Amino acid sequence: MRTHESAGPSRDSASSSPARSSRPRTLDGLQSTLGNAVTTRLITVSRMMTPEAFRESTSTRMPRGRSRITEVDAALAAFQRIPEDDPRARSFALRAVIDACRTYTSRKPADGSRVAGTEELARQAAQARTELDLESVYRGLLEEIDLLLAQNLHTMEQTDQAHMTAQSIPADRFHTMMSGYVEQLGGLRSDDTLPEETRAVIGELMAVVPLVKVLQYPWTGRPGMKLDAAAEGQDQSYSFNVGTQAPGGTPFLLGHIAHELTHVAAHQAFGSSPAMELVESGATVKQVAALAEERRKTLEGLQSALHENAGFTAPQYQLLDEKLSYGAQPGKLESYAIGLAGAGRITEEQKKRLMSWGEAAGAASGTLVEYDTVLNQMLVYLHMWGISEKNPFYVRLLAASGAARTRRDNARGNRSGSGDGETDRGEGGEGSASGTA
């Protein structure tokens, strides 16, 4: 099981695109940090049939014009017209070739006279797509989303294209690319305008990055952080299913990364179970109930400050409101406990304890899993949006984050002082974690 941030309503429509008066302060450094998407590796697509060769390999006595093979012909011809220095256009043209081939063959018997040649073209197109510099394509799309949002324009097409591009990036290259975005999150600390609280939070998150061994596309589930199985005597490690749909552009992606790394930092601090509950090991039901109530009131205060605040655009308001609600969903810890127990990740005793904690929290059960994560996520949003620290919501958020970070620091110190340097194996040496954006 893996916990995750709910996708929530789309923020890609014209009515929900941020109308900002200026670009986010971090946009100026995007090209220098991640590379100019226009300056890419120019890789000649090899082993691709020409339109003439494809027609020859699929030639039959049936007049070609009466067959839907002409749809494949058209897609291949369109691809051949795109210059080699446009990897983004070539990437999506190759996808169109693959889709046309699959559509054609799905309607024909396996021994159809044109099936073999069409399947070979699809294979060649798929291989050629991986040879393109898809990382630059993805980065370029994310930068374009940033710029479109700054102009209050639609981003749905670019968001979909970014998601589809990420799916085609080989696993090792995907890991490297997303590691670059993790580094960019850490690089925010060099910004003199970054609040000290946010700087401290990001420092805490960067400290646990070495524990995250894999950053991968979420083929096996929704985006989130997973606690890996660990053999006796081995250190804990985590795998990160990175969400690649970023309708809010770079701030959205970096916020998602901060959210997930907070799960790791908190899990290490509290010594919690694979559910990654934000509760110090050994807490009583009464203490948990009081903690959940305290966090619920803090989130309510943030909600009030947000509702009374005119300092955000409509989409920014929507995203913050969504995260505040996500931080305190009823039944959330209980659902994790049931899923983890069903997967054999936690014992029945652990399940019983987590269920009792969730029930004690009542409607604020989500605060026991997602409270710290959404606070840190919103800190990244506000900084990258260029919101003034004097904004009433920002003031409350920084204070809430400071209290939550102090609690994590104290828990970490308590565990270190007691000699409990790692999560009790009885709490689950393997399992899934809580997660996000």
Short mmCIF file of C-alpha atoms in Angstrom, two decimals:
data_model
loop_
_atom_site.label_atom_id
_atom_site.label_comp_id
_atom_site.label_asym_id
_atom_site.label_seq_id
_atom_site.Cartn_x
_atom_site.Cartn_y
_atom_site.Cartn_z
CA MET A 1 0.00 0.00 0.00
CA ARG A 2 1.11 3.50 -0.67
CA THR A 3 -0.47 6.68 0.55
CA HIS A 4 -0.66 9.59 -1.79
CA GLU A 5 -1.84 13.08 -2.37
CA SER A 6 -5.22 13.10 -4.01
CA ALA A 7 -5.15 14.63 -7.44
CA GLY A 8 -8.02 16.95 -6.65
CA PRO A 9 -9.84 19.01 -9.26
CA SER A 10 -7.95 20.08 -12.34
CA ARG A 11 -6.07 23.32 -12.14
CA ASP A 12 -5.50 23.51 -15.87
CA SER A 13 -8.58 25.31 -17.13
CA ALA A 14 -8.61 28.97 -18.01
CA SER A 15 -10.71 29.69 -14.95
CA SER A 16 -8.13 28.12 -12.68
CA SER A 17 -4.85 29.24 -14.19
CA PRO A 18 -2.94 31.62 -11.95
CA ALA A 19 -3.11 35.24 -13.02
CA ARG A 20 0.19 36.53 -11.70
CA SER A 21 1.54 39.99 -12.18
CA SER A 22 5.11 38.72 -12.34
CA ARG A 23 7.02 35.50 -12.87
CA PRO A 24 7.88 33.39 -9.80
CA ARG A 25 11.30 34.37 -8.57
CA THR A 26 12.69 30.89 -9.23
CA LEU A 27 11.87 30.88 -12.91
CA ASP A 28 14.88 33.04 -13.73
CA GLY A 29 17.19 30.26 -12.59
CA LEU A 30 15.40 27.36 -14.22
CA GLN A 31 17.40 27.29 -17.42
CA SER A 32 20.74 27.60 -15.64
CA THR A 33 19.75 24.90 -13.15
CA LEU A 34 18.16 22.34 -15.42
CA GLY A 35 19.40 23.32 -18.85
CA ASN A 36 17.81 25.11 -21.75
CA ALA A 37 15.20 22.83 -23.29
CA VAL A 38 15.96 24.27 -26.71
CA THR A 39 19.61 23.19 -26.50
CA THR A 40 19.21 19.42 -26.59
CA ARG A 41 21.11 16.41 -27.77
CA LEU A 42 20.33 16.05 -31.45
CA ILE A 43 19.98 12.34 -31.98
CA THR A 44 19.25 11.12 -35.47
CA VAL A 45 16.43 8.62 -35.36
CA SER A 46 17.91 5.45 -36.78
CA ARG A 47 16.38 2.24 -38.05
CA MET A 48 13.08 3.94 -38.88
CA MET A 49 11.41 2.87 -42.11
CA THR A 50 10.87 5.55 -44.67
CA PRO A 51 7.29 5.97 -45.90
CA GLU A 52 8.33 4.26 -49.13
CA ALA A 53 9.87 1.29 -47.30
CA PHE A 54 6.80 0.97 -45.10
CA ARG A 55 4.47 0.93 -48.11
CA GLU A 56 6.63 -1.74 -49.70
CA SER A 57 6.62 -3.89 -46.53
CA THR A 58 2.83 -3.68 -46.34
CA SER A 59 2.04 -3.95 -50.03
CA THR A 60 -0.77 -6.32 -51.04
CA ARG A 61 -3.12 -6.78 -53.98
CA MET A 62 -5.79 -4.80 -52.10
CA PRO A 63 -5.86 -1.14 -53.17
CA ARG A 64 -4.13 0.81 -50.41
CA GLY A 65 -6.58 3.67 -50.52
CA ARG A 66 -9.39 1.39 -49.33
CA SER A 67 -7.50 0.33 -46.19
CA ARG A 68 -7.05 2.08 -42.89
CA ILE A 69 -3.33 1.45 -43.32
CA THR A 70 -3.39 4.91 -44.87
CA GLU A 71 -3.78 6.32 -41.34
CA VAL A 72 -0.39 4.80 -40.49
CA ASP A 73 1.01 6.16 -43.75
CA ALA A 74 -0.15 9.65 -42.79
CA ALA A 75 1.31 9.46 -39.27
CA LEU A 76 4.67 8.25 -40.58
CA ALA A 77 4.78 10.95 -43.26
CA ALA A 78 3.98 13.60 -40.65
CA PHE A 79 6.85 12.39 -38.51
CA GLN A 80 9.29 12.47 -41.42
CA ARG A 81 8.49 16.14 -42.04
CA ILE A 82 9.60 17.25 -38.53
CA PRO A 83 13.17 18.61 -38.26
CA GLU A 84 15.63 16.63 -36.19
CA ASP A 85 16.28 19.64 -33.92
CA ASP A 86 12.71 19.54 -32.58
CA PRO A 87 12.75 16.57 -30.14
CA ARG A 88 9.45 17.55 -28.57
CA ALA A 89 7.52 17.49 -31.85
CA ARG A 90 9.31 14.31 -32.96
CA SER A 91 8.47 12.63 -29.66
CA PHE A 92 4.75 13.19 -30.05
CA ALA A 93 4.81 12.42 -33.77
CA LEU A 94 6.43 9.07 -32.96
CA ARG A 95 3.74 8.43 -30.39
CA ALA A 96 1.16 9.13 -33.08
CA VAL A 97 2.85 6.57 -35.33
CA ILE A 98 2.76 3.99 -32.54
CA ASP A 99 -0.89 4.69 -31.77
CA ALA A 100 -1.84 4.45 -35.46
CA CYS A 101 0.00 1.13 -35.78
CA ARG A 102 -1.69 -0.31 -32.71
CA THR A 103 -5.10 0.87 -33.85
CA TYR A 104 -4.60 -0.79 -37.21
CA THR A 105 -3.30 -4.12 -35.91
CA SER A 106 -5.96 -4.34 -33.20
CA ARG A 107 -8.57 -4.63 -35.94
CA LYS A 108 -6.76 -7.31 -37.93
CA PRO A 109 -6.03 -11.00 -37.36
CA ALA A 110 -2.47 -11.75 -36.28
CA ASP A 111 -1.65 -13.29 -39.67
CA GLY A 112 -3.03 -10.37 -41.64
CA SER A 113 -0.96 -9.51 -44.70
CA ARG A 114 -0.01 -6.05 -43.42
CA VAL A 115 0.25 -6.81 -39.70
CA ALA A 116 3.90 -7.89 -39.58
CA GLY A 117 5.17 -4.77 -41.33
CA THR A 118 2.97 -2.53 -39.16
CA GLU A 119 4.14 -4.17 -35.94
CA GLU A 120 7.76 -3.70 -37.02
CA LEU A 121 7.16 -0.01 -37.66
CA ALA A 122 5.61 0.35 -34.21
CA ARG A 123 8.64 -1.35 -32.65
CA GLN A 124 11.02 0.94 -34.51
CA ALA A 125 9.05 4.04 -33.50
CA ALA A 126 9.03 3.02 -29.84
CA GLN A 127 12.80 2.49 -29.91
CA ALA A 128 13.38 5.78 -31.71
CA ARG A 129 11.32 7.62 -29.10
CA THR A 130 13.56 6.42 -26.27
CA GLU A 131 16.61 7.65 -28.23
CA LEU A 132 15.34 11.22 -28.11
CA ASP A 133 16.36 13.56 -25.29
CA LEU A 134 13.04 13.13 -23.51
CA GLU A 135 14.39 14.63 -20.29
CA SER A 136 14.86 17.95 -22.06
CA VAL A 137 11.40 17.61 -23.56
CA TYR A 138 9.91 17.13 -20.08
CA ARG A 139 11.88 20.00 -18.58
CA GLY A 140 10.93 22.24 -21.46
CA LEU A 141 7.26 21.43 -21.02
CA LEU A 142 7.42 22.20 -17.31
CA GLU A 143 9.09 25.53 -18.02
CA GLU A 144 6.40 26.28 -20.59
CA ILE A 145 3.70 25.52 -18.03
CA ASP A 146 5.36 28.00 -15.65
CA LEU A 147 5.32 30.71 -18.29
CA LEU A 148 1.75 30.00 -19.40
CA LEU A 149 0.50 30.12 -15.82
CA ALA A 150 2.23 33.47 -15.36
CA GLN A 151 0.15 34.73 -18.30
CA ASN A 152 -3.11 33.15 -17.09
CA LEU A 153 -3.25 30.80 -20.08
CA HIS A 154 -4.34 27.19 -20.50
CA THR A 155 -1.81 24.48 -19.57
CA MET A 156 -3.84 21.31 -20.04
CA GLU A 157 -2.14 20.31 -23.29
CA GLN A 158 1.34 20.84 -21.87
CA THR A 159 0.44 19.01 -18.64
CA ASP A 160 -0.78 15.99 -20.59
CA GLN A 161 2.28 16.05 -22.84
CA ALA A 162 4.62 16.23 -19.85
CA HIS A 163 2.91 13.24 -18.25
CA MET A 164 3.09 11.20 -21.48
CA THR A 165 6.73 12.15 -22.00
CA ALA A 166 7.67 11.02 -18.51
CA GLN A 167 6.16 7.60 -19.21
CA SER A 168 8.64 7.03 -22.04
CA ILE A 169 11.80 8.02 -20.18
CA PRO A 170 13.89 4.94 -19.29
CA ALA A 171 14.03 4.19 -15.56
CA ASP A 172 17.68 5.17 -15.02
CA ARG A 173 17.26 8.46 -16.87
CA PHE A 174 14.00 9.19 -15.04
CA HIS A 175 15.77 8.72 -11.70
CA THR A 176 18.55 11.08 -12.76
CA MET A 177 16.11 13.70 -14.04
CA MET A 178 14.01 13.70 -10.88
CA SER A 179 17.16 13.77 -8.76
CA GLY A 180 17.84 17.06 -10.52
CA TYR A 181 14.53 18.43 -9.27
CA VAL A 182 15.36 17.24 -5.76
CA GLU A 183 18.60 19.19 -6.05
CA GLN A 184 16.66 22.20 -7.25
CA LEU A 185 14.50 22.02 -4.12
CA GLY A 186 17.66 21.96 -2.02
CA GLY A 187 19.05 24.82 -4.08
CA LEU A 188 16.26 27.12 -2.87
CA ARG A 189 18.34 27.55 0.29
CA SER A 190 20.72 29.78 -1.67
CA ASP A 191 17.90 32.29 -2.22
CA ASP A 192 18.42 35.17 0.22
CA THR A 193 14.68 35.83 0.27
CA LEU A 194 13.85 32.34 1.58
CA PRO A 195 12.34 32.49 5.10
CA GLU A 196 14.61 30.95 7.72
CA GLU A 197 11.91 28.48 8.72
CA THR A 198 11.62 27.22 5.16
CA ARG A 199 15.42 27.05 4.92
CA ALA A 200 15.51 24.87 8.05
CA VAL A 201 12.76 22.59 6.70
CA ILE A 202 14.50 22.12 3.36
CA GLY A 203 17.75 21.37 5.17
CA GLU A 204 15.96 18.67 7.16
CA LEU A 205 14.54 17.17 3.96
CA MET A 206 17.88 17.18 2.15
CA ALA A 207 19.40 15.26 5.06
CA VAL A 208 17.20 12.23 4.29
CA VAL A 209 17.63 12.30 0.50
CA PRO A 210 20.40 9.63 0.63
CA LEU A 211 17.84 7.22 2.11
CA VAL A 212 15.67 7.48 -1.01
CA LYS A 213 17.34 4.99 -3.31
CA VAL A 214 14.89 4.99 -6.21
CA LEU A 215 12.91 7.74 -7.91
CA GLN A 216 10.61 6.11 -10.43
CA TYR A 217 7.55 6.65 -12.55
CA PRO A 218 4.54 5.29 -10.60
CA TRP A 219 3.77 2.33 -12.85
CA THR A 220 2.76 0.14 -9.90
CA GLY A 221 0.51 2.60 -8.11
CA ARG A 222 -0.21 6.19 -7.32
CA PRO A 223 2.49 8.73 -6.48
CA GLY A 224 3.94 8.28 -3.02
CA MET A 225 6.87 7.21 -0.86
CA LYS A 226 7.40 3.53 -0.10
CA LEU A 227 9.39 2.06 2.77
CA ASP A 228 11.47 -0.69 1.18
CA ALA A 229 11.84 -4.16 2.61
CA ALA A 230 15.03 -4.39 4.65
CA ALA A 231 16.94 -7.51 5.62
CA GLU A 232 18.12 -7.81 9.19
CA GLY A 233 21.06 -5.52 9.80
CA GLN A 234 20.46 -3.38 6.71
CA ASP A 235 19.65 0.30 6.84
CA GLN A 236 16.20 1.51 5.95
CA SER A 237 15.63 2.84 2.45
CA TYR A 238 12.74 4.26 0.49
CA SER A 239 11.43 4.29 -3.08
CA PHE A 240 9.69 7.37 -4.43
CA ASN A 241 6.92 7.06 -7.00
CA VAL A 242 7.15 10.56 -8.45
CA GLY A 243 3.99 12.19 -9.73
CA THR A 244 4.75 13.68 -13.15
CA GLN A 245 1.49 15.52 -13.71
CA ALA A 246 2.32 19.05 -12.65
CA PRO A 247 -0.57 21.35 -13.60
CA GLY A 248 0.96 23.98 -11.33
CA GLY A 249 4.35 23.75 -13.03
CA THR A 250 7.67 23.72 -11.20
CA PRO A 251 6.26 24.95 -7.84
CA PHE A 252 3.79 22.08 -7.94
CA LEU A 253 6.48 19.46 -8.64
CA LEU A 254 8.92 20.79 -6.04
CA GLY A 255 6.06 20.97 -3.51
CA HIS A 256 5.24 17.34 -4.28
CA ILE A 257 8.88 16.39 -3.68
CA ALA A 258 8.93 18.31 -0.38
CA HIS A 259 5.73 16.55 0.69
CA GLU A 260 7.17 13.10 0.07
CA LEU A 261 10.56 13.81 1.64
CA THR A 262 8.72 15.04 4.72
CA HIS A 263 7.24 11.57 5.09
CA VAL A 264 10.78 10.17 5.20
CA ALA A 265 12.08 12.81 7.62
CA ALA A 266 9.10 12.35 9.95
CA HIS A 267 9.27 8.57 9.75
CA GLN A 268 12.90 8.71 10.81
CA ALA A 269 12.15 11.23 13.58
CA PHE A 270 9.14 9.51 15.13
CA GLY A 271 10.21 5.90 14.65
CA SER A 272 6.74 5.13 13.38
CA SER A 273 5.27 2.11 11.61
CA PRO A 274 5.15 1.61 7.82
CA ALA A 275 2.00 3.77 7.89
CA MET A 276 4.41 6.63 8.62
CA GLU A 277 2.09 8.09 11.22
CA LEU A 278 3.20 11.46 12.57
CA VAL A 279 3.14 10.23 16.14
CA GLU A 280 6.05 9.49 18.39
CA SER A 281 6.43 5.80 19.14
CA GLY A 282 4.87 4.86 22.50
CA ALA A 283 2.26 7.64 22.58
CA THR A 284 -0.97 6.92 24.46
CA VAL A 285 -4.43 7.18 22.95
CA LYS A 286 -5.09 10.24 25.10
CA GLN A 287 -1.91 11.94 23.88
CA VAL A 288 -2.76 11.15 20.27
CA ALA A 289 -6.26 12.56 20.64
CA ALA A 290 -4.86 15.80 22.07
CA LEU A 291 -2.25 16.01 19.29
CA ALA A 292 -4.86 15.54 16.58
CA GLU A 293 -7.08 18.20 18.15
CA GLU A 294 -4.19 20.65 18.32
CA ARG A 295 -3.37 20.08 14.68
CA ARG A 296 -7.03 20.33 13.67
CA LYS A 297 -7.30 23.74 15.32
CA THR A 298 -4.13 24.90 13.59
CA LEU A 299 -5.49 23.84 10.20
CA GLU A 300 -8.78 25.57 10.98
CA GLY A 301 -6.87 28.75 11.79
CA LEU A 302 -5.04 28.48 8.48
CA GLN A 303 -8.34 27.92 6.69
CA SER A 304 -9.77 31.07 8.27
CA ALA A 305 -6.69 33.08 7.33
CA LEU A 306 -6.94 31.78 3.78
CA HIS A 307 -10.66 32.55 3.47
CA GLU A 308 -10.13 36.12 4.68
CA ASN A 309 -7.10 36.67 2.47
CA ALA A 310 -7.23 38.50 -0.84
CA GLY A 311 -3.54 37.96 -1.54
CA PHE A 312 -3.91 34.81 -3.66
CA THR A 313 -5.14 34.16 -7.15
CA ALA A 314 -8.13 31.85 -7.54
CA PRO A 315 -6.04 28.77 -8.47
CA GLN A 316 -3.54 29.44 -5.68
CA TYR A 317 -6.40 29.68 -3.22
CA GLN A 318 -7.91 26.46 -4.56
CA LEU A 319 -4.65 24.55 -4.22
CA LEU A 320 -4.00 25.77 -0.67
CA ASP A 321 -7.57 25.03 0.37
CA GLU A 322 -7.24 21.54 -1.09
CA LYS A 323 -4.03 20.85 0.84
CA LEU A 324 -5.50 22.09 4.13
CA SER A 325 -8.43 19.72 3.68
CA TYR A 326 -6.11 16.89 2.72
CA GLY A 327 -4.17 17.38 5.95
CA ALA A 328 -7.15 16.37 8.12
CA GLN A 329 -9.28 13.80 6.35
CA PRO A 330 -11.45 11.54 8.53
CA GLY A 331 -10.66 7.84 8.50
CA LYS A 332 -7.29 8.30 6.80
CA LEU A 333 -5.04 6.56 9.32
CA GLU A 334 -7.58 3.77 9.68
CA SER A 335 -7.60 3.17 5.93
CA TYR A 336 -3.79 2.92 5.89
CA ALA A 337 -3.86 0.50 8.81
CA ILE A 338 -6.39 -1.76 7.09
CA GLY A 339 -4.49 -1.72 3.79
CA LEU A 340 -1.10 -2.38 5.37
CA ALA A 341 -2.43 -5.20 7.52
CA GLY A 342 -4.14 -6.75 4.50
CA ALA A 343 -0.84 -6.67 2.63
CA GLY A 344 0.99 -8.27 5.56
CA ARG A 345 3.06 -5.15 6.15
CA ILE A 346 2.04 -4.66 9.76
CA THR A 347 0.88 -7.03 12.50
CA GLU A 348 -2.64 -7.23 13.85
CA GLU A 349 -1.38 -5.60 17.04
CA GLN A 350 -0.02 -2.67 15.07
CA LYS A 351 -3.25 -2.43 13.14
CA LYS A 352 -5.24 -2.35 16.36
CA ARG A 353 -3.07 0.44 17.75
CA LEU A 354 -3.30 2.53 14.59
CA MET A 355 -7.06 2.00 14.40
CA SER A 356 -7.45 3.17 18.00
CA TRP A 357 -5.37 6.26 17.27
CA GLY A 358 -7.39 7.09 14.19
CA GLU A 359 -10.65 6.66 16.07
CA ALA A 360 -9.34 8.86 18.89
CA ALA A 361 -8.53 11.57 16.34
CA GLY A 362 -12.06 11.43 14.97
CA ALA A 363 -12.60 13.66 11.94
CA ALA A 364 -8.96 14.79 12.21
CA SER A 365 -7.48 11.35 11.54
CA GLY A 366 -5.59 12.71 8.54
CA THR A 367 -3.54 14.98 10.81
CA LEU A 368 -1.82 11.86 12.12
CA VAL A 369 -0.41 11.12 8.65
CA GLU A 370 -0.41 14.24 6.46
CA TYR A 371 -0.18 17.29 8.73
CA ASP A 372 3.58 17.96 8.53
CA THR A 373 3.69 17.05 4.84
CA VAL A 374 1.13 19.61 3.69
CA LEU A 375 2.67 22.36 5.82
CA ASN A 376 6.07 21.87 4.20
CA GLN A 377 4.50 21.56 0.77
CA MET A 378 2.69 24.87 1.14
CA LEU A 379 5.90 26.57 2.30
CA VAL A 380 7.44 25.69 -1.06
CA TYR A 381 4.39 26.95 -2.94
CA LEU A 382 4.33 30.32 -1.22
CA HIS A 383 8.02 30.97 -1.72
CA MET A 384 7.98 30.02 -5.38
CA TRP A 385 4.85 32.09 -5.96
CA GLY A 386 6.65 35.09 -4.51
CA ILE A 387 4.11 35.67 -1.71
CA SER A 388 5.08 38.30 0.87
CA GLU A 389 6.07 36.96 4.29
CA LYS A 390 3.75 39.61 5.74
CA ASN A 391 0.76 37.86 4.22
CA PRO A 392 -1.42 36.76 7.20
CA PHE A 393 -1.71 33.20 5.90
CA TYR A 394 2.06 33.00 5.40
CA VAL A 395 2.66 34.25 8.96
CA ARG A 396 0.42 31.52 10.39
CA LEU A 397 1.95 28.86 8.14
CA LEU A 398 5.51 29.68 9.20
CA ALA A 399 4.49 29.49 12.86
CA ALA A 400 2.71 26.16 12.37
CA SER A 401 5.70 24.76 10.50
CA GLY A 402 8.08 25.88 13.25
CA ALA A 403 6.01 24.07 15.89
CA ALA A 404 5.80 20.91 13.78
CA ARG A 405 9.53 20.95 13.04
CA THR A 406 10.33 21.41 16.73
CA ARG A 407 8.20 18.39 17.52
CA ARG A 408 10.11 16.33 14.95
CA ASP A 409 13.44 17.58 16.30
CA ASN A 410 12.45 16.69 19.86
CA ALA A 411 11.28 13.23 18.82
CA ARG A 412 14.52 12.68 16.94
CA GLY A 413 16.49 13.77 20.00
CA ASN A 414 14.48 11.52 22.29
CA ARG A 415 15.14 8.50 20.09
CA SER A 416 18.83 9.31 19.84
CA GLY A 417 19.08 9.77 23.59
CA SER A 418 17.39 6.46 24.27
CA GLY A 419 19.75 4.64 21.93
CA ASP A 420 16.89 3.79 19.58
CA GLY A 421 18.67 4.83 16.44
CA GLU A 422 16.33 3.17 13.95
CA THR A 423 12.76 2.07 13.67
CA ASP A 424 11.96 -0.97 15.77
CA ARG A 425 11.92 -4.02 13.50
CA GLY A 426 8.70 -4.97 15.25
CA GLU A 427 7.21 -1.81 13.74
CA GLY A 428 7.82 -3.28 10.31
CA GLY A 429 11.11 -3.77 8.54
CA GLU A 430 9.22 -3.57 5.28
CA GLY A 431 6.12 -1.84 4.15
CA SER A 432 4.64 1.09 2.39
CA ALA A 433 4.67 4.64 3.26
CA SER A 434 2.66 7.70 3.29
CA GLY A 435 2.92 10.10 0.43
CA THR A 436 1.60 12.93 -1.71
CA ALA A 437 1.46 16.00 -5.41
#
